[in-house]
């Protein structure tokens, strides 16, 4: 077994390096004292060089290596002069004294103070020994250069070895690798300083007047270096911010944003900690994560005092505390109590709201502190982070919404289908994968009697009961409408039937809404793998057939069997009946009003086909439209509706009440090159202006990913016919795609309109559709307006036209005339304006 890594050592352990350095320094001093005496005439020059050494000891280059700072100074320059002019022993004395003064000025803690003093003394001693064994320096020629270069290099090597040793001791081998990465720069800087010192030495030996020029060059060099250092610092900051922004953008789509964000911010700001705090919001739990030096992963703790975080959140302003900042005494006291050196906490904003904070704690190195110049950099980083976090949450929400039902928050059919496929793959021998479909009985009556809000409550209650009573291993979802799915692995099909019966009994308890008590039951269909299908699509199809069969016997549970597929045969039987119905004019056309939302003026009607079958009763439009599409009768069905609508439009015009009509158009009609000519013929036959006809095409039909519909759409537009995109929002397209299509109108799908009052997501979608459509010059019609609250919300976002049960259900012509006469304000009926509807409570 490999030994466990020990805990990180504190700076107190630096004595393990300081003591040997002190020993080297003392040994060197002793040897030099015995061999080379101090000349009294050298003391004045020694004092001058001491002052120069102290001045040169001010740091000009800093390398932060994990928790330690490697400082490169200009002390090599005066050291060259001292080694040439003074005795080696005196050089060691003034170098040690300069180290003491310099470390006192920096304010280091005792362990680091004595380490640096011992390092400077040891380096000077070794340099003095090199000088002592070398031939006497009699000139400033190349031989002197070599001796001085060897002495100063020995001094630098001793310092470098000491720094590497102490960082290895305190930080481990990782710190050693990082320190060695700076060694080349340190040695190059040393070589440059020695060369500069040689030039200064030559100039001073030649003439003392050169000191004036050297002083001017020194001042200019310091100013230029400061400017260059600032430029490099800004360049590194911009580079780091660019890399951070790019990494955040890439990580936002992969779900690892916090890891990239905090690690890179900690590195960019040279902080010990970088912390992200996001309070709980909606379905998102609270997030508190920190990246800390020496830890690869993220921690769920933070060093930031709570009072500082709350101050940043409540004020919406950056809070910075530390040696370089002022601040509230209470907050500074909290900082001291937490034993934190300094902190910057920046609020993260989404619009005007504060969604959390981003914090950096403790600037690295003992003497490093956050400065006012760090605040704008950190605030810029926080602004990028806030955008990335919001985008990440939006993507997460879109991903969640794509697989979950908006009303019940249960997984939707797509999610259930994926789970089914996974369950099939991991099924154990002897198990079956059961799929249970619960169809809520009587929901239509609840919607018609009490409104869709009550129906939504019923669905939400059924969802809660299923979720609470289903086994923990089951996945409960909503297939759509009044259907719920449960999938799980069981021992057999009989066990699946038993589970379905138990769940049905458990969720059929009475439901109380205000003063009403409802008894809601369900019909349950059951299908199992592998008996009834080998994939999710087949199982879903067959469990739907089983549930339909179960509905024929209220409250029953039905296991799929092949005989149930006769439903498909029934549809085939409807094909012949539909042909006869079209031949004998048995289909009726109903009309649903479209009104302006502001003043409730009637602006048109939508024509809808209805079929009352002599045997099967009312046939759902989706059923006979699907049959017509599969049997080639779709064009006849469309023409029947067009003829009836145009005839009624002509009659209304003759009665001085011109009323536009809208007719649904199947996507297949857009591929018929003769269809525009047929529309022109019908318009001419009935004498109806083309602008009074609107053709509504579903979103999937008009935006099918190809350009096939565009020629037909353009020909229809050239006739003067208005074109509308129906059920917008249910497909995968975007409003940007509509810009290239010759359409005039967008109809927002009823599922979004009906959810506006309860789902902020639906409200945001409708708002976006209305706003962008108006910017593109498109009219917007809201479908499914069923409450006054929905009407008010639509008016607030600028939608102008709507249709729905709040105004009227689809009505046959005779009932439409009666409804029209009952609600029209007589004073508004004229040929110059559209009729206005009275508000009927």
mmCIF file with all atom_site columns, N, CA, C and O in Angstrom, residues 282-324:
data_model
loop_
_atom_site.group_PDB
_atom_site.id
_atom_site.type_symbol
_atom_site.label_atom_id
_atom_site.label_alt_id
_atom_site.label_comp_id
_atom_site.label_asym_id
_atom_site.label_entity_id
_atom_site.label_seq_id
_atom_site.pdbx_PDB_ins_code
_atom_site.Cartn_x
_atom_site.Cartn_y
_atom_site.Cartn_z
_atom_site.occupancy
_atom_site.B_iso_or_equiv
_atom_site.pdbx_formal_charge
_atom_site.auth_seq_id
_atom_site.auth_comp_id
_atom_site.auth_asym_id
_atom_site.auth_atom_id
_atom_site.pdbx_PDB_model_num
ATOM 1   N N  . UNK A 1 282 ? -37.323 28.501 -7.612 1.00 0.00 ? 282 UNK A N  1
ATOM 2   C CA . UNK A 1 282 ? -38.174 27.581 -8.350 1.00 0.00 ? 282 UNK A CA 1
ATOM 3   C C  . UNK A 1 282 ? -37.776 26.143 -8.054 1.00 0.00 ? 282 UNK A C  1
ATOM 4   O O  . UNK A 1 282 ? -37.668 25.721 -6.907 1.00 0.00 ? 282 UNK A O  1
ATOM 5   N N  . UNK A 1 283 ? -37.557 25.385 -9.127 1.00 0.00 ? 283 UNK A N  1
ATOM 6   C CA . UNK A 1 283 ? -37.165 23.986 -8.933 1.00 0.00 ? 283 UNK A CA 1
ATOM 7   C C  . UNK A 1 283 ? -35.658 23.843 -8.779 1.00 0.00 ? 283 UNK A C  1
ATOM 8   O O  . UNK A 1 283 ? -35.155 22.731 -8.602 1.00 0.00 ? 283 UNK A O  1
ATOM 9   N N  . UNK A 1 284 ? -34.927 24.961 -8.824 1.00 0.00 ? 284 UNK A N  1
ATOM 10  C CA . UNK A 1 284 ? -33.476 24.913 -8.654 1.00 0.00 ? 284 UNK A CA 1
ATOM 11  C C  . UNK A 1 284 ? -33.138 25.023 -7.169 1.00 0.00 ? 284 UNK A C  1
ATOM 12  O O  . UNK A 1 284 ? -33.512 26.003 -6.514 1.00 0.00 ? 284 UNK A O  1
ATOM 13  N N  . UNK A 1 285 ? -32.431 24.047 -6.582 1.00 0.00 ? 285 UNK A N  1
ATOM 14  C CA . UNK A 1 285 ? -32.063 24.123 -5.165 1.00 0.00 ? 285 UNK A CA 1
ATOM 15  C C  . UNK A 1 285 ? -30.952 25.150 -4.937 1.00 0.00 ? 285 UNK A C  1
ATOM 16  O O  . UNK A 1 285 ? -30.354 25.671 -5.878 1.00 0.00 ? 285 UNK A O  1
ATOM 17  N N  . UNK A 1 286 ? -30.680 25.424 -3.664 1.00 0.00 ? 286 UNK A N  1
ATOM 18  C CA . UNK A 1 286 ? -29.593 26.340 -3.319 1.00 0.00 ? 286 UNK A CA 1
ATOM 19  C C  . UNK A 1 286 ? -28.254 25.738 -3.747 1.00 0.00 ? 286 UNK A C  1
ATOM 20  O O  . UNK A 1 286 ? -28.038 24.533 -3.642 1.00 0.00 ? 286 UNK A O  1
ATOM 21  N N  . UNK A 1 287 ? -27.378 26.609 -4.241 1.00 0.00 ? 287 UNK A N  1
ATOM 22  C CA . UNK A 1 287 ? -26.045 26.188 -4.663 1.00 0.00 ? 287 UNK A CA 1
ATOM 23  C C  . UNK A 1 287 ? -25.023 26.970 -3.847 1.00 0.00 ? 287 UNK A C  1
ATOM 24  O O  . UNK A 1 287 ? -25.067 28.203 -3.804 1.00 0.00 ? 287 UNK A O  1
ATOM 25  N N  . UNK A 1 288 ? -24.116 26.277 -3.192 1.00 0.00 ? 288 UNK A N  1
ATOM 26  C CA . UNK A 1 288 ? -23.001 26.898 -2.475 1.00 0.00 ? 288 UNK A CA 1
ATOM 27  C C  . UNK A 1 288 ? -21.772 26.037 -2.739 1.00 0.00 ? 288 UNK A C  1
ATOM 28  O O  . UNK A 1 288 ? -21.610 24.968 -2.152 1.00 0.00 ? 288 UNK A O  1
ATOM 29  N N  . UNK A 1 289 ? -20.920 26.507 -3.643 1.00 0.00 ? 289 UNK A N  1
ATOM 30  C CA . UNK A 1 289 ? -19.747 25.738 -4.054 1.00 0.00 ? 289 UNK A CA 1
ATOM 31  C C  . UNK A 1 289 ? -18.514 26.629 -4.018 1.00 0.00 ? 289 UNK A C  1
ATOM 32  O O  . UNK A 1 289 ? -18.594 27.822 -4.348 1.00 0.00 ? 289 UNK A O  1
ATOM 33  N N  . UNK A 1 290 ? -17.397 26.037 -3.641 1.00 0.00 ? 290 UNK A N  1
ATOM 34  C CA . UNK A 1 290 ? -16.145 26.786 -3.570 1.00 0.00 ? 290 UNK A CA 1
ATOM 35  C C  . UNK A 1 290 ? -15.030 25.983 -4.225 1.00 0.00 ? 290 UNK A C  1
ATOM 36  O O  . UNK A 1 290 ? -14.941 24.765 -4.055 1.00 0.00 ? 290 UNK A O  1
ATOM 37  N N  . UNK A 1 291 ? -14.189 26.695 -4.967 1.00 0.00 ? 291 UNK A N  1
ATOM 38  C CA . UNK A 1 291 ? -12.933 26.128 -5.464 1.00 0.00 ? 291 UNK A CA 1
ATOM 39  C C  . UNK A 1 291 ? -11.831 26.638 -4.554 1.00 0.00 ? 291 UNK A C  1
ATOM 40  O O  . UNK A 1 291 ? -11.701 27.840 -4.334 1.00 0.00 ? 291 UNK A O  1
ATOM 41  N N  . UNK A 1 292 ? -11.036 25.728 -4.007 1.00 0.00 ? 292 UNK A N  1
ATOM 42  C CA . UNK A 1 292 ? -9.975  26.093 -3.075 1.00 0.00 ? 292 UNK A CA 1
ATOM 43  C C  . UNK A 1 292 ? -8.643  25.600 -3.612 1.00 0.00 ? 292 UNK A C  1
ATOM 44  O O  . UNK A 1 292 ? -8.563  24.529 -4.211 1.00 0.00 ? 292 UNK A O  1
ATOM 45  N N  . UNK A 1 293 ? -7.646  26.404 -3.411 1.00 0.00 ? 293 UNK A N  1
ATOM 46  C CA . UNK A 1 293 ? -6.303  25.988 -3.774 1.00 0.00 ? 293 UNK A CA 1
ATOM 47  C C  . UNK A 1 293 ? -5.970  24.666 -3.076 1.00 0.00 ? 293 UNK A C  1
ATOM 48  O O  . UNK A 1 293 ? -6.349  24.453 -1.930 1.00 0.00 ? 293 UNK A O  1
ATOM 49  N N  . UNK A 1 294 ? -5.307  23.786 -3.801 1.00 0.00 ? 294 UNK A N  1
ATOM 50  C CA . UNK A 1 294 ? -4.892  22.472 -3.308 1.00 0.00 ? 294 UNK A CA 1
ATOM 51  C C  . UNK A 1 294 ? -5.980  21.418 -3.401 1.00 0.00 ? 294 UNK A C  1
ATOM 52  O O  . UNK A 1 294 ? -5.730  20.256 -3.097 1.00 0.00 ? 294 UNK A O  1
ATOM 53  N N  . UNK A 1 295 ? -7.217  21.806 -3.789 1.00 0.00 ? 295 UNK A N  1
ATOM 54  C CA . UNK A 1 295 ? -8.301  20.829 -3.930 1.00 0.00 ? 295 UNK A CA 1
ATOM 55  C C  . UNK A 1 295 ? -8.737  20.771 -5.382 1.00 0.00 ? 295 UNK A C  1
ATOM 56  O O  . UNK A 1 295 ? -9.050  21.797 -5.989 1.00 0.00 ? 295 UNK A O  1
ATOM 57  N N  . UNK A 1 296 ? -8.778  19.556 -5.943 1.00 0.00 ? 296 UNK A N  1
ATOM 58  C CA . UNK A 1 296 ? -9.171  19.409 -7.334 1.00 0.00 ? 296 UNK A CA 1
ATOM 59  C C  . UNK A 1 296 ? -10.668 19.588 -7.519 1.00 0.00 ? 296 UNK A C  1
ATOM 60  O O  . UNK A 1 296 ? -11.116 20.171 -8.487 1.00 0.00 ? 296 UNK A O  1
ATOM 61  N N  . UNK A 1 297 ? -11.472 19.050 -6.615 1.00 0.00 ? 297 UNK A N  1
ATOM 62  C CA . UNK A 1 297 ? -12.918 19.153 -6.726 1.00 0.00 ? 297 UNK A CA 1
ATOM 63  C C  . UNK A 1 297 ? -13.435 20.412 -6.056 1.00 0.00 ? 297 UNK A C  1
ATOM 64  O O  . UNK A 1 297 ? -12.689 21.226 -5.502 1.00 0.00 ? 297 UNK A O  1
ATOM 65  N N  . UNK A 1 298 ? -14.764 20.573 -6.104 1.00 0.00 ? 298 UNK A N  1
ATOM 66  C CA . UNK A 1 298 ? -15.417 21.720 -5.477 1.00 0.00 ? 298 UNK A CA 1
ATOM 67  C C  . UNK A 1 298 ? -15.899 21.331 -4.084 1.00 0.00 ? 298 UNK A C  1
ATOM 68  O O  . UNK A 1 298 ? -16.295 20.191 -3.836 1.00 0.00 ? 298 UNK A O  1
ATOM 69  N N  . UNK A 1 299 ? -15.875 22.293 -3.173 1.00 0.00 ? 299 UNK A N  1
ATOM 70  C CA . UNK A 1 299 ? -16.341 22.090 -1.811 1.00 0.00 ? 299 UNK A CA 1
ATOM 71  C C  . UNK A 1 299 ? -17.713 22.723 -1.652 1.00 0.00 ? 299 UNK A C  1
ATOM 72  O O  . UNK A 1 299 ? -18.026 23.732 -2.292 1.00 0.00 ? 299 UNK A O  1
ATOM 73  N N  . UNK A 1 300 ? -18.526 22.162 -0.764 1.00 0.00 ? 300 UNK A N  1
ATOM 74  C CA . UNK A 1 300 ? -19.842 22.739 -0.512 1.00 0.00 ? 300 UNK A CA 1
ATOM 75  C C  . UNK A 1 300 ? -19.829 23.618 0.735  1.00 0.00 ? 300 UNK A C  1
ATOM 76  O O  . UNK A 1 300 ? -20.809 23.698 1.471  1.00 0.00 ? 300 UNK A O  1
ATOM 77  N N  . UNK A 1 301 ? -18.704 24.270 0.973  1.00 0.00 ? 301 UNK A N  1
ATOM 78  C CA . UNK A 1 301 ? -18.557 25.214 2.088  1.00 0.00 ? 301 UNK A CA 1
ATOM 79  C C  . UNK A 1 301 ? -17.938 26.495 1.543  1.00 0.00 ? 301 UNK A C  1
ATOM 80  O O  . UNK A 1 301 ? -17.451 26.541 0.416  1.00 0.00 ? 301 UNK A O  1
ATOM 81  N N  . UNK A 1 302 ? -17.967 27.534 2.370  1.00 0.00 ? 302 UNK A N  1
ATOM 82  C CA . UNK A 1 302 ? -17.381 28.814 1.966  1.00 0.00 ? 302 UNK A CA 1
ATOM 83  C C  . UNK A 1 302 ? -16.807 29.509 3.190  1.00 0.00 ? 302 UNK A C  1
ATOM 84  O O  . UNK A 1 302 ? -17.324 29.364 4.305  1.00 0.00 ? 302 UNK A O  1
ATOM 85  N N  . UNK A 1 303 ? -15.741 30.276 2.988  1.00 0.00 ? 303 UNK A N  1
ATOM 86  C CA . UNK A 1 303 ? -15.117 31.042 4.069  1.00 0.00 ? 303 UNK A CA 1
ATOM 87  C C  . UNK A 1 303 ? -15.746 32.418 4.235  1.00 0.00 ? 303 UNK A C  1
ATOM 88  O O  . UNK A 1 303 ? -15.516 33.092 5.235  1.00 0.00 ? 303 UNK A O  1
ATOM 89  N N  . UNK A 1 304 ? -16.538 32.859 3.271  1.00 0.00 ? 304 UNK A N  1
ATOM 90  C CA . UNK A 1 304 ? -17.111 34.202 3.327  1.00 0.00 ? 304 UNK A CA 1
ATOM 91  C C  . UNK A 1 304 ? -18.099 34.318 4.486  1.00 0.00 ? 304 UNK A C  1
ATOM 92  O O  . UNK A 1 304 ? -19.028 33.506 4.584  1.00 0.00 ? 304 UNK A O  1
ATOM 93  N N  . UNK A 1 305 ? -17.933 35.296 5.365  1.00 0.00 ? 305 UNK A N  1
ATOM 94  C CA . UNK A 1 305 ? -18.924 35.496 6.428  1.00 0.00 ? 305 UNK A CA 1
ATOM 95  C C  . UNK A 1 305 ? -20.309 35.766 5.829  1.00 0.00 ? 305 UNK A C  1
ATOM 96  O O  . UNK A 1 305 ? -20.448 36.463 4.827  1.00 0.00 ? 305 UNK A O  1
ATOM 97  N N  . UNK A 1 306 ? -21.343 35.198 6.454  1.00 0.00 ? 306 UNK A N  1
ATOM 98  C CA . UNK A 1 306 ? -22.710 35.322 5.939  1.00 0.00 ? 306 UNK A CA 1
ATOM 99  C C  . UNK A 1 306 ? -23.153 36.776 5.843  1.00 0.00 ? 306 UNK A C  1
ATOM 100 O O  . UNK A 1 306 ? -23.863 37.160 4.909  1.00 0.00 ? 306 UNK A O  1
ATOM 101 N N  . UNK A 1 307 ? -22.715 37.607 6.782  1.00 0.00 ? 307 UNK A N  1
ATOM 102 C CA . UNK A 1 307 ? -23.130 39.016 6.782  1.00 0.00 ? 307 UNK A CA 1
ATOM 103 C C  . UNK A 1 307 ? -22.644 39.733 5.527  1.00 0.00 ? 307 UNK A C  1
ATOM 104 O O  . UNK A 1 307 ? -23.351 40.591 4.974  1.00 0.00 ? 307 UNK A O  1
ATOM 105 N N  . UNK A 1 308 ? -21.449 39.390 5.059  1.00 0.00 ? 308 UNK A N  1
ATOM 106 C CA . UNK A 1 308 ? -20.913 40.027 3.849  1.00 0.00 ? 308 UNK A CA 1
ATOM 107 C C  . UNK A 1 308 ? -21.698 39.582 2.628  1.00 0.00 ? 308 UNK A C  1
ATOM 108 O O  . UNK A 1 308 ? -22.040 40.399 1.759  1.00 0.00 ? 308 UNK A O  1
ATOM 109 N N  . UNK A 1 309 ? -22.008 38.293 2.563  1.00 0.00 ? 309 UNK A N  1
ATOM 110 C CA . UNK A 1 309 ? -22.782 37.781 1.414  1.00 0.00 ? 309 UNK A CA 1
ATOM 111 C C  . UNK A 1 309 ? -24.167 38.420 1.368  1.00 0.00 ? 309 UNK A C  1
ATOM 112 O O  . UNK A 1 309 ? -24.656 38.831 0.321  1.00 0.00 ? 309 UNK A O  1
ATOM 113 N N  . UNK A 1 310 ? -24.836 38.492 2.523  1.00 0.00 ? 310 UNK A N  1
ATOM 114 C CA . UNK A 1 310 ? -26.171 39.075 2.562  1.00 0.00 ? 310 UNK A CA 1
ATOM 115 C C  . UNK A 1 310 ? -26.133 40.561 2.224  1.00 0.00 ? 310 UNK A C  1
ATOM 116 O O  . UNK A 1 310 ? -27.052 41.088 1.593  1.00 0.00 ? 310 UNK A O  1
ATOM 117 N N  . UNK A 1 311 ? -25.059 41.242 2.632  1.00 0.00 ? 311 UNK A N  1
ATOM 118 C CA . UNK A 1 311 ? -24.920 42.668 2.302  1.00 0.00 ? 311 UNK A CA 1
ATOM 119 C C  . UNK A 1 311 ? -24.831 42.863 0.794  1.00 0.00 ? 311 UNK A C  1
ATOM 120 O O  . UNK A 1 311 ? -25.485 43.757 0.229  1.00 0.00 ? 311 UNK A O  1
ATOM 121 N N  . UNK A 1 312 ? -24.042 42.035 0.118  1.00 0.00 ? 312 UNK A N  1
ATOM 122 C CA . UNK A 1 312 ? -23.930 42.139 -1.335 1.00 0.00 ? 312 UNK A CA 1
ATOM 123 C C  . UNK A 1 312 ? -25.248 41.828 -2.013 1.00 0.00 ? 312 UNK A C  1
ATOM 124 O O  . UNK A 1 312 ? -25.643 42.487 -2.981 1.00 0.00 ? 312 UNK A O  1
ATOM 125 N N  . UNK A 1 313 ? -25.973 40.848 -1.490 1.00 0.00 ? 313 UNK A N  1
ATOM 126 C CA . UNK A 1 313 ? -27.249 40.481 -2.112 1.00 0.00 ? 313 UNK A CA 1
ATOM 127 C C  . UNK A 1 313 ? -28.302 41.564 -1.896 1.00 0.00 ? 313 UNK A C  1
ATOM 128 O O  . UNK A 1 313 ? -29.015 41.940 -2.821 1.00 0.00 ? 313 UNK A O  1
ATOM 129 N N  . UNK A 1 314 ? -28.421 42.064 -0.680 1.00 0.00 ? 314 UNK A N  1
ATOM 130 C CA . UNK A 1 314 ? -29.470 43.029 -0.373 1.00 0.00 ? 314 UNK A CA 1
ATOM 131 C C  . UNK A 1 314 ? -29.219 44.382 -1.024 1.00 0.00 ? 314 UNK A C  1
ATOM 132 O O  . UNK A 1 314 ? -30.137 45.023 -1.528 1.00 0.00 ? 314 UNK A O  1
ATOM 133 N N  . UNK A 1 315 ? -27.962 44.825 -1.013 1.00 0.00 ? 315 UNK A N  1
ATOM 134 C CA . UNK A 1 315 ? -27.648 46.141 -1.595 1.00 0.00 ? 315 UNK A CA 1
ATOM 135 C C  . UNK A 1 315 ? -27.507 46.098 -3.099 1.00 0.00 ? 315 UNK A C  1
ATOM 136 O O  . UNK A 1 315 ? -27.661 47.121 -3.770 1.00 0.00 ? 315 UNK A O  1
ATOM 137 N N  . UNK A 1 316 ? -27.204 44.922 -3.649 1.00 0.00 ? 316 UNK A N  1
ATOM 138 C CA . UNK A 1 316 ? -26.971 44.832 -5.090 1.00 0.00 ? 316 UNK A CA 1
ATOM 139 C C  . UNK A 1 316 ? -25.671 45.484 -5.503 1.00 0.00 ? 316 UNK A C  1
ATOM 140 O O  . UNK A 1 316 ? -25.453 45.759 -6.689 1.00 0.00 ? 316 UNK A O  1
ATOM 141 N N  . UNK A 1 317 ? -24.774 45.757 -4.535 1.00 0.00 ? 317 UNK A N  1
ATOM 142 C CA . UNK A 1 317 ? -23.504 46.419 -4.804 1.00 0.00 ? 317 UNK A CA 1
ATOM 143 C C  . UNK A 1 317 ? -22.355 45.509 -4.378 1.00 0.00 ? 317 UNK A C  1
ATOM 144 O O  . UNK A 1 317 ? -22.499 44.651 -3.507 1.00 0.00 ? 317 UNK A O  1
ATOM 145 N N  . UNK A 1 318 ? -21.197 45.745 -5.006 1.00 0.00 ? 318 UNK A N  1
ATOM 146 C CA . UNK A 1 318 ? -20.006 44.982 -4.656 1.00 0.00 ? 318 UNK A CA 1
ATOM 147 C C  . UNK A 1 318 ? -19.559 45.321 -3.239 1.00 0.00 ? 318 UNK A C  1
ATOM 148 O O  . UNK A 1 318 ? -19.531 46.493 -2.851 1.00 0.00 ? 318 UNK A O  1
ATOM 149 N N  . UNK A 1 319 ? -19.208 44.299 -2.470 1.00 0.00 ? 319 UNK A N  1
ATOM 150 C CA . UNK A 1 319 ? -18.681 44.482 -1.115 1.00 0.00 ? 319 UNK A CA 1
ATOM 151 C C  . UNK A 1 319 ? -17.234 43.997 -1.118 1.00 0.00 ? 319 UNK A C  1
ATOM 152 O O  . UNK A 1 319 ? -16.965 42.836 -1.442 1.00 0.00 ? 319 UNK A O  1
ATOM 153 N N  . UNK A 1 320 ? -16.303 44.904 -0.774 1.00 0.00 ? 320 UNK A N  1
ATOM 154 C CA . UNK A 1 320 ? -14.882 44.566 -0.744 1.00 0.00 ? 320 UNK A CA 1
ATOM 155 C C  . UNK A 1 320 ? -14.323 44.956 0.621  1.00 0.00 ? 320 UNK A C  1
ATOM 156 O O  . UNK A 1 320 ? -14.506 46.088 1.075  1.00 0.00 ? 320 UNK A O  1
ATOM 157 N N  . UNK A 1 321 ? -13.664 44.008 1.274  1.00 0.00 ? 321 UNK A N  1
ATOM 158 C CA . UNK A 1 321 ? -13.074 44.248 2.582  1.00 0.00 ? 321 UNK A CA 1
ATOM 159 C C  . UNK A 1 321 ? -11.663 43.703 2.592  1.00 0.00 ? 321 UNK A C  1
ATOM 160 O O  . UNK A 1 321 ? -11.382 42.657 2.016  1.00 0.00 ? 321 UNK A O  1
ATOM 161 N N  . UNK A 1 322 ? -10.761 44.441 3.256  1.00 0.00 ? 322 UNK A N  1
ATOM 162 C CA . UNK A 1 322 ? -9.370  44.031 3.347  1.00 0.00 ? 322 UNK A CA 1
ATOM 163 C C  . UNK A 1 322 ? -8.492  45.230 3.627  1.00 0.00 ? 322 UNK A C  1
ATOM 164 O O  . UNK A 1 322 ? -8.977  46.349 3.868  1.00 0.00 ? 322 UNK A O  1
ATOM 165 N N  . UNK A 1 323 ? -7.176  45.017 3.581  1.00 0.00 ? 323 UNK A N  1
ATOM 166 C CA . UNK A 1 323 ? -6.251  46.090 3.926  1.00 0.00 ? 323 UNK A CA 1
ATOM 167 C C  . UNK A 1 323 ? -6.353  47.261 2.971  1.00 0.00 ? 323 UNK A C  1
ATOM 168 O O  . UNK A 1 323 ? -6.202  48.422 3.385  1.00 0.00 ? 323 UNK A O  1
ATOM 169 N N  . UNK A 1 324 ? -6.662  47.004 1.683  1.00 0.00 ? 324 UNK A N  1
ATOM 170 C CA . UNK A 1 324 ? -6.703  48.069 0.686  1.00 0.00 ? 324 UNK A CA 1
ATOM 171 C C  . UNK A 1 324 ? -8.061  48.754 0.605  1.00 0.00 ? 324 UNK A C  1
ATOM 172 O O  . UNK A 1 324 ? -8.238  49.695 -0.180 1.00 0.00 ? 324 UNK A O  1
#
